[in-house]
Amino acid sequence: MTQSHIAIVDCNNFYVSCERVFNPQLCNMPVVVLSNNDGCIIARSNEAKALGIPMGAPYFKWKRMIEDSGVAVMSSNYALYGDMSSRVMQVLAAIAPAIEIYSIDESFLDFSNLPDTLNPVDLADRLRQQVAQWTGIPVSIGMASSKTLAKIANRLAKKNPSKHGVANLTDPTEIATTLAATDVEDIWGIGRRWARMLKACNIMTAADFRSCSDSWVRQKMGVVGLRTLHELRGIPCVSLELESPDKKSICVSRSFSTPVMEHAALTDRLSDFASRAAAKTRKTGLVAGYITVFVRTNRFQKDRPQYSNAVTLTFPEMTAHTADILAATRQGLAHIYRPGYEYKKAGVLLTNLMRQDMTPQSLWTHAGSPKTLIVKEKRNKLMQAFDGINGRFGHGSIAYGIAKRKNNWFMRQEKVSPRYTTRWEDLPTV
DNA sequence: TCTGGGGTCCTAGGACCC
DNA sequence: TCTGGGGTCCTAGGACCC
């Protein structure tokens, strides 16, 4: 068996980099990108990080400082980021032996079994240059024998300018010094809670953690923590997933820019979420068995009356049909809606998903009978036409009557860039 | 005034069964 | 004064990720 070697390619400050590709004035200056409703800061350029602006911070708390420091602020433009992501991944997939797309801005690549003539660092350099040339996005690449170590190598590549964006972490001495310089909370798989617990036990760095005993880690952090421990020792426990598995849940939820009190208004918004969720489900060729509808008040306003509730309903027959999902959403909301509260967030979650062609037939519909088949066929064709129109002209171009009243509740999005790559009208001109 | 959205996996404990 | 033992399935909640 050959030694495992894994590379992770991570786009630098991805959302900011996407904005910069089409608006070069944003280069060499501090830039942040905001979440939906311009609520939180979810991406920062290096210059913005240097100013001390933290990831995930509420925008309103930093607005003053951001304005005073001349930081450029962009609302998020997911149509642009999603499209840029697939371009980056296409370049990687064309060159690398095998790829696992891990998130919108990261991919793991299989560098095991490279031919002797091909040095992994040379291959990584080539990938970096090719992605930069063909998409304009800068990436960093870390390599090691496990995913967790590759992640640490990636941080090294980003932090250490002498690495020029590529770090291959294989030398035991370099691994030891790098782990000693890595804070325990910067390990992939160690979040805030576990970091706090570990630090309380005087385990401060990745090197400290690596020398903990298996039994102690197993007891405190379960098998997940144990896996991370072994990965840090260079034993791969998290394998590459070359085929992306089917989703197990599909969720559409939003916070509202202003609170919603009325049942009818909540129905409007949830109906929109429901039809988006239905379209997402059809797009992946799945059908849902259960639906959960949830609502909640603003959890940050502790002096206001709080209410949060959810209900799960079972579909009589698995479905991805907008009409079924809308009906269930309205039924679910009727169960959990209580008047007198200021609702801040709501959503629809579809679970028990299955490939449509694997769906068990209901006992009651005589699924095989010619009449039922014709009805099903008609319903499916309706949804195909529906998706075709919305795919071409944008979500909501066509909608069920109950899903679309007046959409006068737009998201707050004051600084959004054009959809340069996915809308003809927004194509940049040169 | 203003605090995102979408996922995964694991575990403990209860219900139920023999 | 006493009240088995073991297995499976399901779910809620907790941890994590980007």
Coordinates of C-alpha atoms (C1' of nucleotides) in Angstrom, one line a residue:
Chain A
M1 CA 0.0 0.0 0.0
T2 CA 1.3 3.4 -0.9
Q3 CA 1.4 6.3 1.5
S4 CA -1.7 8.5 1.5
H5 CA -1.2 12.0 0.3
I6 CA -4.0 14.5 0.3
A7 CA -4.1 18.1 -0.9
I8 CA -6.6 20.7 0.1
V9 CA -7.2 23.7 -2.2
D10 CA -8.8 26.6 -0.4
C11 CA -9.8 29.8 -2.2
N12 CA -8.4 32.8 -0.3
N13 CA -11.1 35.0 1.2
F14 CA -13.4 33.6 -1.4
Y15 CA -16.4 35.9 -1.5
V16 CA -14.1 39.0 -1.4
S17 CA -11.9 37.5 -4.2
C18 CA -15.1 37.0 -6.4
E19 CA -16.0 40.6 -5.9
R20 CA -12.5 41.7 -6.8
V21 CA -12.4 39.8 -10.0
F22 CA -15.1 42.1 -11.4
N23 CA -14.3 45.2 -9.5
P24 CA -10.5 45.6 -9.3
Q25 CA -10.8 48.8 -7.4
L26 CA -11.5 46.6 -4.4
C27 CA -8.0 45.1 -4.6
N28 CA -5.4 46.2 -2.1
M29 CA -8.0 47.7 0.2
P30 CA -9.9 46.3 3.1
V31 CA -13.2 44.7 2.0
V32 CA -15.9 42.8 3.9
V33 CA -18.9 40.8 2.5
L34 CA -22.2 40.7 4.5
S35 CA -24.7 37.8 5.1
N36 CA -28.3 38.0 4.1
N37 CA -30.1 41.1 5.4
D38 CA -26.7 42.6 5.6
G39 CA -26.7 41.1 9.1
C40 CA -23.2 39.6 9.7
I41 CA -19.7 39.9 8.3
I42 CA -19.0 36.6 6.6
A43 CA -15.9 37.3 4.5
R44 CA -13.0 39.6 5.0
S45 CA -10.0 40.6 2.9
N46 CA -6.6 40.3 4.5
E47 CA -6.6 44.0 5.0
A48 CA -9.9 43.8 6.9
K49 CA -8.6 40.9 9.0
A50 CA -5.6 43.0 9.9
L51 CA -7.9 45.7 11.1
G52 CA -9.2 43.2 13.7
I53 CA -12.7 42.7 12.2
P54 CA -13.8 39.2 13.3
M55 CA -15.5 36.5 11.3
G56 CA -19.3 36.4 11.8
A57 CA -19.5 39.6 13.7
P58 CA -22.8 41.6 13.5
Y59 CA -22.4 44.3 11.0
F60 CA -24.1 47.0 13.0
K61 CA -21.6 46.6 15.8
W62 CA -18.7 47.3 13.4
K63 CA -20.4 49.7 11.0
R64 CA -18.9 52.8 12.6
M65 CA -15.4 51.5 12.7
I66 CA -15.7 50.1 9.1
E67 CA -16.8 53.5 7.8
D68 CA -14.1 55.3 9.7
S69 CA -11.4 53.0 8.3
G70 CA -12.6 53.2 4.7
V71 CA -13.5 49.5 4.5
A72 CA -15.5 48.6 1.3
V73 CA -18.7 46.7 2.2
M74 CA -20.6 44.4 -0.2
S75 CA -23.8 42.5 0.3
S76 CA -23.5 38.8 -0.5
N77 CA -24.2 37.7 -4.1
Y78 CA -24.6 34.0 -4.1
A79 CA -25.4 33.7 -7.7
L80 CA -21.9 35.1 -8.5
Y81 CA -20.1 33.0 -5.9
G82 CA -21.8 29.8 -6.8
D83 CA -20.9 30.3 -10.5
M84 CA -17.3 31.3 -9.7
S85 CA -17.0 28.2 -7.5
S86 CA -18.0 25.8 -10.2
R87 CA -15.4 27.4 -12.6
V88 CA -12.7 27.0 -10.0
M89 CA -13.7 23.3 -9.4
Q90 CA -13.8 22.6 -13.1
V91 CA -10.2 23.8 -13.5
L92 CA -9.1 21.6 -10.6
A93 CA -11.0 18.6 -11.8
A94 CA -9.4 18.9 -15.3
I95 CA -5.9 18.7 -13.9
A96 CA -6.0 16.8 -10.6
P97 CA -6.3 13.0 -10.4
A98 CA -9.4 12.9 -8.2
I99 CA -11.4 15.6 -6.5
E100 CA -13.8 15.9 -3.6
I101 CA -15.6 19.2 -3.6
Y102 CA -15.9 19.9 0.1
S103 CA -17.5 23.3 0.2
I104 CA -18.2 26.3 -2.0
D105 CA -14.5 27.3 -1.7
E106 CA -12.6 24.1 -0.9
S107 CA -11.7 20.9 -2.5
F108 CA -9.6 17.9 -1.4
L109 CA -7.5 16.3 -4.1
D110 CA -5.9 12.8 -4.1
F111 CA -2.2 13.1 -4.5
S112 CA -1.4 9.5 -3.5
N113 CA 0.2 7.5 -6.3
L114 CA 1.5 10.4 -8.3
P115 CA 4.1 9.3 -10.9
D116 CA 7.7 9.6 -9.7
T117 CA 8.3 12.2 -12.3
L118 CA 5.6 14.5 -10.8
N119 CA 6.6 16.4 -7.7
P120 CA 3.5 17.2 -5.6
V121 CA 4.7 20.8 -5.0
D122 CA 5.1 21.3 -8.7
L123 CA 1.6 20.0 -9.4
A124 CA 0.2 22.3 -6.7
D125 CA 2.0 25.3 -8.2
R126 CA 0.6 24.5 -11.6
L127 CA -3.0 24.2 -10.1
R128 CA -2.6 27.6 -8.4
Q129 CA -1.4 29.3 -11.5
Q130 CA -4.0 27.7 -13.7
V131 CA -6.9 28.7 -11.4
A132 CA -5.6 32.2 -11.1
Q133 CA -5.2 32.6 -14.8
W134 CA -8.6 31.1 -15.8
T135 CA -10.8 32.4 -13.0
G136 CA -8.9 35.2 -11.3
I137 CA -9.3 33.5 -7.9
P138 CA -6.2 33.1 -5.7
V139 CA -6.0 29.8 -3.9
S140 CA -3.7 28.2 -1.2
I141 CA -2.8 24.5 -1.2
G142 CA -1.8 22.4 1.7
M143 CA -0.6 18.8 1.5
A144 CA -0.1 16.0 4.0
S145 CA -0.9 12.4 4.7
S146 CA -4.4 13.1 6.3
K147 CA -7.1 15.7 5.7
T148 CA -6.6 17.3 9.1
L149 CA -2.9 17.7 8.6
A150 CA -3.5 19.0 5.1
K151 CA -5.8 21.6 6.6
I152 CA -2.9 22.7 8.9
A153 CA -0.5 22.7 6.0
N154 CA -3.0 25.0 4.2
R155 CA -2.9 27.5 7.1
L156 CA 0.9 27.4 6.9
A157 CA 0.7 28.1 3.1
K158 CA -1.5 31.1 3.7
K159 CA 0.3 32.5 6.7
N160 CA 3.9 32.1 5.6
P161 CA 4.7 34.3 2.6
S162 CA 7.9 32.2 1.9
K163 CA 5.7 29.3 0.9
H164 CA 4.1 31.2 -2.0
G165 CA 0.7 29.6 -1.3
V166 CA 1.8 26.0 -1.3
A167 CA 2.9 23.9 1.7
N168 CA 3.8 20.2 1.7
L169 CA 3.8 19.0 5.3
T170 CA 5.6 15.6 5.4
D171 CA 8.8 16.1 7.3
P172 CA 8.3 15.0 11.0
T173 CA 10.3 17.9 12.4
E174 CA 8.4 20.5 10.4
I175 CA 5.1 18.8 11.4
A176 CA 6.1 19.0 15.1
T177 CA 7.1 22.7 14.9
T178 CA 4.0 23.6 12.9
L179 CA 1.7 21.7 15.4
A180 CA 3.4 23.5 18.3
A181 CA 2.6 26.8 16.6
T182 CA -1.0 25.9 16.0
D183 CA -3.6 26.9 18.5
V184 CA -5.8 23.9 19.5
E185 CA -9.0 25.8 18.4
D186 CA -7.5 26.1 14.9
I187 CA -7.6 22.3 14.4
W188 CA -10.2 21.1 11.8
G189 CA -12.8 19.3 14.0
I190 CA -12.1 21.2 17.2
G191 CA -14.8 23.9 17.7
R192 CA -15.3 26.5 20.4
R193 CA -16.7 24.2 23.0
W194 CA -14.0 21.5 22.8
A195 CA -11.3 24.2 22.6
R196 CA -12.6 25.7 25.8
M197 CA -12.7 22.2 27.5
L198 CA -9.1 21.4 26.2
K199 CA -7.7 24.7 27.3
A200 CA -9.2 24.2 30.8
C201 CA -7.1 21.0 30.8
N202 CA -4.0 23.0 29.8
I203 CA -4.0 21.6 26.3
M204 CA -3.2 24.7 24.3
T205 CA -1.7 23.7 21.0
A206 CA -2.1 21.0 18.4
A207 CA 1.1 19.5 19.6
D208 CA -0.3 19.3 23.1
F209 CA -3.4 17.6 21.8
R210 CA -1.5 15.2 19.6
S211 CA 0.2 13.8 22.7
C212 CA -3.0 13.1 24.6
S213 CA -3.9 9.5 25.3
D214 CA -6.4 7.7 23.1
S215 CA -8.5 6.7 26.1
W216 CA -8.7 10.2 27.5
V217 CA -9.7 11.7 24.2
R218 CA -12.2 8.9 23.6
Q219 CA -13.8 9.5 26.9
K220 CA -14.0 13.4 26.6
M221 CA -14.7 13.8 22.9
G222 CA -16.1 10.5 21.6
V223 CA -15.1 8.8 18.4
V224 CA -15.1 12.1 16.6
G225 CA -12.3 13.5 18.7
L226 CA -10.4 10.3 18.5
R227 CA -10.5 10.4 14.8
T228 CA -9.1 14.0 14.8
L229 CA -6.3 12.8 17.2
H230 CA -5.2 10.0 14.9
E231 CA -5.4 12.3 11.8
L232 CA -3.0 14.7 13.6
R233 CA -0.6 11.8 14.0
G234 CA -0.8 11.3 10.3
I235 CA -3.1 8.3 10.2
P236 CA -5.9 9.1 7.7
C237 CA -9.3 8.4 9.2
V238 CA -11.5 10.6 7.1
S239 CA -11.3 9.3 3.5
L240 CA -11.9 11.2 0.3
E241 CA -15.5 11.2 -0.9
L242 CA -15.2 11.2 -4.6
E243 CA -18.9 10.6 -5.2
S244 CA -21.1 13.2 -3.5
P245 CA -23.7 11.3 -1.5
D246 CA -27.4 12.3 -1.7
K247 CA -28.5 15.0 0.6
K248 CA -30.3 13.9 3.8
S249 CA -32.1 17.1 4.4
I250 CA -33.0 20.2 2.4
C251 CA -33.7 23.4 4.3
V252 CA -34.9 26.9 3.2
S253 CA -35.0 29.5 6.0
R254 CA -34.5 33.2 6.4
S255 CA -34.4 35.9 9.1
F256 CA -36.8 38.8 8.4
S257 CA -35.4 42.3 8.1
T258 CA -38.4 43.5 10.2
P259 CA -40.4 41.2 12.5
V260 CA -43.6 39.6 11.2
M261 CA -46.7 39.2 13.4
E262 CA -49.6 38.3 11.2
H263 CA -50.5 34.7 10.3
A264 CA -51.2 35.7 6.7
A265 CA -47.8 37.4 6.3
L266 CA -46.0 34.5 7.8
T267 CA -47.9 32.2 5.4
D268 CA -46.7 34.3 2.5
R269 CA -43.0 34.0 3.5
L270 CA -43.2 30.3 4.4
S271 CA -45.0 29.6 1.1
D272 CA -42.0 31.1 -0.7
F273 CA -39.6 29.1 1.3
A274 CA -41.7 25.9 0.6
S275 CA -41.6 26.4 -3.1
R276 CA -37.9 27.1 -3.1
A277 CA -37.3 23.9 -1.0
A278 CA -39.5 21.9 -3.4
A279 CA -37.6 23.1 -6.4
K280 CA -34.2 22.3 -4.8
T281 CA -35.5 18.8 -4.0
R282 CA -36.6 18.2 -7.6
K283 CA -33.4 19.5 -8.9
T284 CA -31.5 16.8 -7.1
G285 CA -33.9 14.1 -8.2
L286 CA -35.1 13.4 -4.7
V287 CA -38.5 13.2 -3.0
A288 CA -39.2 13.9 0.7
G289 CA -41.0 11.9 3.3
Y290 CA -41.3 14.4 6.1
I291 CA -41.6 18.2 6.4
T292 CA -40.7 20.3 9.4
V293 CA -42.0 23.9 9.6
F294 CA -40.5 26.2 12.2
V295 CA -40.9 29.7 13.5
R296 CA -39.1 31.7 16.1
T297 CA -38.9 35.2 17.6
N298 CA -35.7 37.3 17.9
R299 CA -33.6 35.4 20.4
F300 CA -31.3 38.4 20.9
Q301 CA -34.2 40.5 22.3
K302 CA -34.4 38.9 25.7
D303 CA -36.8 41.5 27.0
R304 CA -39.4 40.7 24.4
P305 CA -41.7 37.7 24.7
Q306 CA -40.0 34.6 23.2
Y307 CA -41.6 31.8 21.3
S308 CA -40.1 29.1 19.2
N309 CA -41.8 26.0 17.8
A310 CA -41.6 23.4 15.1
V311 CA -43.9 20.7 13.8
T312 CA -43.1 17.7 11.6
L313 CA -45.7 16.2 9.3
T314 CA -45.5 13.0 7.2
F315 CA -46.5 13.1 3.5
P316 CA -49.0 10.3 2.7
E317 CA -46.7 9.6 -0.3
M318 CA -43.2 10.8 -0.8
T319 CA -43.2 14.0 -2.9
A320 CA -41.3 16.9 -4.3
H321 CA -44.4 18.5 -5.8
T322 CA -44.8 22.2 -4.9
A323 CA -48.5 21.8 -4.3
D324 CA -48.0 19.1 -1.7
I325 CA -45.2 20.9 0.0
L326 CA -47.2 24.2 0.1
A327 CA -50.3 22.5 1.5
A328 CA -48.2 20.8 4.3
T329 CA -46.4 24.0 5.1
R330 CA -49.7 25.9 5.6
Q331 CA -51.0 23.0 7.7
G332 CA -47.9 23.0 9.8
L333 CA -47.9 26.7 10.3
A334 CA -51.5 26.6 11.5
H335 CA -50.4 24.1 14.2
I336 CA -47.6 26.3 15.6
Y337 CA -48.6 29.9 14.9
R338 CA -49.5 31.9 18.1
P339 CA -50.8 35.4 17.7
G340 CA -49.1 38.3 19.5
Y341 CA -45.4 37.4 18.9
E342 CA -42.9 39.2 16.7
Y343 CA -41.5 36.5 14.5
K344 CA -38.0 37.0 13.3
K345 CA -37.2 33.8 11.5
A346 CA -39.0 30.9 9.9
G347 CA -38.2 28.0 7.7
V348 CA -39.1 24.7 6.0
L349 CA -37.0 21.5 6.3
L350 CA -37.5 18.5 4.1
T351 CA -36.2 15.2 5.4
N352 CA -36.3 11.4 4.9
L353 CA -35.2 12.1 1.3
M354 CA -35.0 9.4 -1.2
R355 CA -34.2 9.1 -4.9
Q356 CA -37.5 9.4 -6.8
D357 CA -37.0 6.2 -8.6
M358 CA -36.5 4.3 -5.4
T359 CA -39.7 5.5 -3.8
P360 CA -42.0 2.9 -2.2
Q361 CA -45.5 3.0 -3.5
S362 CA -48.4 3.8 -1.2
L363 CA -50.9 1.0 -0.6
W364 CA -53.8 3.2 -1.1
T365 CA -53.2 4.8 -4.5
H366 CA -53.0 1.5 -6.5
A367 CA -49.8 3.0 -7.8
G368 CA -49.6 0.6 -10.8
S369 CA -53.0 1.4 -12.2
P370 CA -53.1 3.2 -15.5
K371 CA -55.2 6.0 -14.2
T372 CA -52.8 6.8 -11.3
L373 CA -49.8 6.6 -13.6
I374 CA -51.4 9.2 -15.9
V375 CA -52.1 11.5 -13.0
K376 CA -48.6 11.2 -11.8
E377 CA -47.2 11.8 -15.2
K378 CA -49.2 15.0 -15.6
R379 CA -48.1 16.3 -12.2
N380 CA -44.5 15.6 -13.0
K381 CA -44.8 17.4 -16.4
L382 CA -46.3 20.4 -14.7
M383 CA -43.4 20.6 -12.3
Q384 CA -40.9 20.2 -15.2
A385 CA -42.5 23.1 -17.0
F386 CA -42.6 25.1 -13.8
D387 CA -38.9 24.5 -13.1
G388 CA -38.0 25.3 -16.7
I389 CA -39.7 28.7 -16.5
N390 CA -38.2 29.6 -13.1
G391 CA -34.8 28.3 -14.2
R392 CA -34.8 30.7 -17.2
F393 CA -36.4 33.8 -15.7
G394 CA -35.5 33.4 -12.0
H395 CA -37.3 32.0 -9.0
G396 CA -40.8 33.2 -8.5
S397 CA -41.4 34.1 -12.2
I398 CA -44.1 31.5 -12.0
A399 CA -45.7 30.5 -8.7
Y400 CA -48.7 28.9 -7.2
G401 CA -51.4 31.5 -6.3
I402 CA -50.9 30.9 -2.6
A403 CA -47.2 31.1 -2.8
K404 CA -47.2 34.6 -4.3
R405 CA -49.0 37.5 -3.0
K406 CA -47.3 40.8 -3.0
N407 CA -43.6 40.2 -2.4
N408 CA -43.1 43.5 -0.7
W409 CA -40.8 42.1 1.9
F410 CA -37.5 42.1 0.1
M411 CA -34.3 41.3 1.9
R412 CA -32.2 44.1 2.9
Q413 CA -29.3 44.1 0.5
E414 CA -28.0 47.5 0.0
K415 CA -24.6 46.9 -1.6
V416 CA -25.0 43.9 -3.9
S417 CA -22.8 43.5 -6.9
P418 CA -24.3 42.7 -10.4
R419 CA -24.6 39.0 -11.3
Y420 CA -21.7 39.4 -13.7
T421 CA -21.5 35.8 -14.8
T422 CA -25.1 34.5 -14.6
R423 CA -27.3 37.2 -16.1
W424 CA -26.9 38.6 -19.6
E425 CA -27.9 42.1 -18.6
D426 CA -25.2 42.1 -15.9
L427 CA -22.3 41.0 -18.2
P428 CA -19.4 43.4 -17.7
T429 CA -18.4 45.2 -20.9
V430 CA -14.8 45.7 -21.8
Chain B
dT1 C1' -33.1 50.5 14.5
dC2 C1' -29.4 46.6 13.1
dT3 C1' -27.1 39.6 15.2
dG4 C1' -26.8 34.4 8.2
dG5 C1' -28.0 30.0 6.1
dG6 C1' -27.3 25.3 5.2
dG7 C1' -25.5 21.1 6.3
dT8 C1' -23.4 16.4 8.8
dC9 C1' -22.5 13.0 12.3
dC10 C1' -22.7 11.0 17.0
dT11 C1' -24.7 10.0 21.5
dA12 C1' -27.8 9.4 25.4
dG13 C1' -31.9 8.0 26.8
dG14 C1' -36.7 6.4 26.2
dA15 C1' -40.0 3.1 24.1
dC16 C1' -40.6 -1.2 23.0
dC17 C1' -39.9 -6.2 22.5
dC18 C1' -38.7 -10.9 23.9
Chain C
dT1 C1' -37.0 -4.7 52.9
dC2 C1' -38.3 -7.4 46.8
dT3 C1' -38.7 -5.3 41.1
dG4 C1' -34.0 -9.1 35.0
dG5 C1' -31.3 -8.5 31.1
dG6 C1' -30.4 -7.6 26.6
dG7 C1' -31.4 -6.0 22.2
dT8 C1' -33.2 -2.6 18.5
dC9 C1' -35.1 1.6 16.9
dC10 C1' -36.1 6.4 17.2
dT11 C1' -35.4 11.1 18.4
dA12 C1' -33.7 15.3 20.5
dG13 C1' -29.9 17.7 21.3
dG14 C1' -25.1 18.6 21.0
dA15 C1' -20.9 18.9 18.7
dC16 C1' -18.8 20.2 14.4
dC17 C1' -18.1 22.2 9.4
dC18 C1' -18.2 26.2 5.8

